[in-house]
Coordinates of C-alpha atoms in Angstrom, one line a residue:
X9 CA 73.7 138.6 125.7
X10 CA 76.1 138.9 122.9
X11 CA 75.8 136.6 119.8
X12 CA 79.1 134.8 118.3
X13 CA 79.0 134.5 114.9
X14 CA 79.3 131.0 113.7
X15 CA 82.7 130.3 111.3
X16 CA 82.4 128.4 108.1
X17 CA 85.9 127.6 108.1
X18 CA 87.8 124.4 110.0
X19 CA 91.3 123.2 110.6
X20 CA 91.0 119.0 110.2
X21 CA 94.4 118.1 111.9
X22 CA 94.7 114.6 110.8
X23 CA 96.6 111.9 113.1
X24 CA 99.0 113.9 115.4
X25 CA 99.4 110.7 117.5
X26 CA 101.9 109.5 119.9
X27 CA 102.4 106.5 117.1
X28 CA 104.5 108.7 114.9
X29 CA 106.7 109.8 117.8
X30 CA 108.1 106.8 119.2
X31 CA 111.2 106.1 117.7
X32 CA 110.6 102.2 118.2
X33 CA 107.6 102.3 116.4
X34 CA 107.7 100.7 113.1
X35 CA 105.7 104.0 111.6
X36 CA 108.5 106.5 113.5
X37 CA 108.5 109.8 110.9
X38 CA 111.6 111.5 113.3
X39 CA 112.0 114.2 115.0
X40 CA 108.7 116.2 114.8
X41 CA 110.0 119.2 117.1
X42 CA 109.6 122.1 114.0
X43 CA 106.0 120.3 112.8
X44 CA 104.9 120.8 116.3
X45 CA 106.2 124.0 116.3
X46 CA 104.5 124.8 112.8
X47 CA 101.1 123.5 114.0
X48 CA 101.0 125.1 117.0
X49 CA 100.9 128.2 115.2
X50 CA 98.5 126.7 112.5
X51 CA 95.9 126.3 115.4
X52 CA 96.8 129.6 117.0
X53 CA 95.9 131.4 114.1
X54 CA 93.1 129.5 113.0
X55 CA 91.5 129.4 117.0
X56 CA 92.2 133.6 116.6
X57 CA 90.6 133.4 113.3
X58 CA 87.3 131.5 115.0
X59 CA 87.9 128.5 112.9
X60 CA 86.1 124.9 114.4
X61 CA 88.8 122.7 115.3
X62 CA 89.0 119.3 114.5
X63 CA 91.5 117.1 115.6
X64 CA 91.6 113.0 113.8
X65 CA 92.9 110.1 115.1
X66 CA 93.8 107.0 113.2
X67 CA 93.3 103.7 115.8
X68 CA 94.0 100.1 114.4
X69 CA 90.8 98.2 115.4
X70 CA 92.0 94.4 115.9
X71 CA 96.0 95.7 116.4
X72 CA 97.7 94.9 119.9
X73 CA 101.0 97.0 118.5
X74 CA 100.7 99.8 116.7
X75 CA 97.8 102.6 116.7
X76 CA 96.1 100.2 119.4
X77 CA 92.9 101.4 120.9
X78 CA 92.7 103.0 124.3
X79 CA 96.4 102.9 123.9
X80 CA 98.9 106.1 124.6
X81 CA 100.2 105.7 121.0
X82 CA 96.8 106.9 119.7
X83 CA 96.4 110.1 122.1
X84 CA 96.9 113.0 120.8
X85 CA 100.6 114.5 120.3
X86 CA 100.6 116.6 124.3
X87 CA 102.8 119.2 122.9
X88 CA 100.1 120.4 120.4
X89 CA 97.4 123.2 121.3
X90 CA 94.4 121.1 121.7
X91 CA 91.8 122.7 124.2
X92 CA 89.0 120.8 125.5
X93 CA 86.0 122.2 123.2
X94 CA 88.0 121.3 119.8
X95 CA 86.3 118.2 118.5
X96 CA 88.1 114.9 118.6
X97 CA 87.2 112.4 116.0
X98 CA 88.3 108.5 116.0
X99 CA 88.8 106.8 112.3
X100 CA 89.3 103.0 111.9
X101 CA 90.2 103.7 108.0
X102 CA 92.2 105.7 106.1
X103 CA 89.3 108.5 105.1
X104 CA 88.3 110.6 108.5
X105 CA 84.9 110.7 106.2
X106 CA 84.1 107.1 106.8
X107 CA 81.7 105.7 109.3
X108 CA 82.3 108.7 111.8
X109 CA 80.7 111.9 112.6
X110 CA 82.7 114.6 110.6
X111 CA 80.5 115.0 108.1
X112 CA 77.6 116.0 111.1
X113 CA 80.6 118.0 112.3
X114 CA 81.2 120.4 109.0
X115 CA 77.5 120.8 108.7
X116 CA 77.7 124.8 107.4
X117 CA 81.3 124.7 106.3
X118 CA 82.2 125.8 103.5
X119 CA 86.3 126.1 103.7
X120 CA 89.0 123.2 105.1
X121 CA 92.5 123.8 106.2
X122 CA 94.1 120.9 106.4
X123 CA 97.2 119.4 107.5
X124 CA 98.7 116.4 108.9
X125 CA 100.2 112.9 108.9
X126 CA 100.8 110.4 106.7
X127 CA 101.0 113.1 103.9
X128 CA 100.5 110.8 100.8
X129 CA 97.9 108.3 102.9
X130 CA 95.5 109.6 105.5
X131 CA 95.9 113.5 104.6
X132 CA 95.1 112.4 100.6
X133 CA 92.6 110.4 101.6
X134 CA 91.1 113.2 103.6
X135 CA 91.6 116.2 100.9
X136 CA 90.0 114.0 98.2
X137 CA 86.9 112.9 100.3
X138 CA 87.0 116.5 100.7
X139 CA 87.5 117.8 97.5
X140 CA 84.3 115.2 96.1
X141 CA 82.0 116.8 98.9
X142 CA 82.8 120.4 97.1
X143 CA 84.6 121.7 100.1
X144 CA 87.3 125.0 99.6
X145 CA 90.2 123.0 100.8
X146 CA 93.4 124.8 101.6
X147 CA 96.6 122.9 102.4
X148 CA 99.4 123.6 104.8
X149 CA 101.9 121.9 102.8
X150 CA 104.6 122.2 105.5
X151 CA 102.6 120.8 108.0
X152 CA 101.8 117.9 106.7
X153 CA 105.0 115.1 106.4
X154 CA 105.5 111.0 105.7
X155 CA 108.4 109.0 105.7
X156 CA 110.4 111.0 103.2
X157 CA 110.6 114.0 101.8
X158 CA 110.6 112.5 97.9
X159 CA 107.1 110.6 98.8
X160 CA 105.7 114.0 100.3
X161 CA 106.6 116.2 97.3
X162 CA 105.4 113.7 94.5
X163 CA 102.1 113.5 96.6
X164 CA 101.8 117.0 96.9
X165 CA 102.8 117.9 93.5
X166 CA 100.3 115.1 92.2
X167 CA 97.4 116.7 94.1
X168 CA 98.0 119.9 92.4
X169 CA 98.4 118.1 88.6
X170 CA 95.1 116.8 89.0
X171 CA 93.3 118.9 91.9
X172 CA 93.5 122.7 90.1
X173 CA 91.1 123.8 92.4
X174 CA 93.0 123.3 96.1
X175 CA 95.2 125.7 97.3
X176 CA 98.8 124.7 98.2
X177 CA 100.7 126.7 100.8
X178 CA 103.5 126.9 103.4
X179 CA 102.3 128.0 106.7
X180 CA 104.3 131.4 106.3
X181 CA 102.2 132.4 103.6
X182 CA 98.8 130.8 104.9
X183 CA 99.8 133.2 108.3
X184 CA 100.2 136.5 105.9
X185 CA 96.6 136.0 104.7

């Protein structure tokens, strides 16, 4: 009986929802054909890599529109690489730390990848709940994206003004590692 050794290290992919897709959805971010594309190979690598896997969904407790529970807007996107054993985790705010199990689920990690949607709401929520548990948090800053591009640099470039510590990289780089 062989032993597999257990990682330290996770990918949190934060609300890759059906929501985002639908282009009459009021919270529509486009075309999301090259993201997908990017974050398939984000969880390729990490999944070679034995990273956990940790998929987040955002769900609108009391809404019957958007991000509606038991709904297909909150499923995850089906074009993305999600396999049965990676962990699925339902958030009713914008911190995936809050009143859920992810903090049960990153018992012994020591290192986050993250990437994801609404870049300067849920994903900077999530790095700085991160970042005040002392996590390693790497982000895959062109896998993450919001309504525009200007909102997605200033959050990004705000993160690194006052977050020194977090690494910032395109997935091309991240990939070369």
């Amino acid at each position: 009986m062989s032993t597999k050794a257990t990682s330290t290290k996770t990918l949190l992919l934060i609300d890759f929802e059906n929501e985002w897709t639908i282009p009459t959805s009021p919270y529509y971010v486009g075309d999301l054909k090259d993201l997908i594309t990017k974050i398939n190979q984000l969880i390729d690598s990490c999944r070679n890599n034995n990273y956990k896997i940790i998929f987040i969904t955002h769900i609108e407790k009391d809404s019957d529109i958007v991000f509606k529970e038991n709904s297909n807007n909150i499923e995850i996107i089906p074009s993305l690489h999600k396999l049965s054993q990676d962990i699925l985790i339902k958030k009713y705010k914008i911190s995936p730390f809050y009143q859920t199990t992810l903090e049960q689920e990153l018992q012994g990690i020591t290192e986050l990848v993250i990437a994801g949607i609404l870049t300067n709401l849920c994903v900077r929520s999530t790095i700085h709940d991160a970042y005040d548990r002392e996590f390693k948090i790497t982000v895959i800053t062109d896998c993450c994206t919001t309504f525009d591009p200007k909102t997605h640099d200033f959050t990004i470039q705000d993160l690194k003004a006052t977050r020194e510590e977090i690494i910032f990289l395109p997935l091309k780089e991240f990939l070369q590692q």
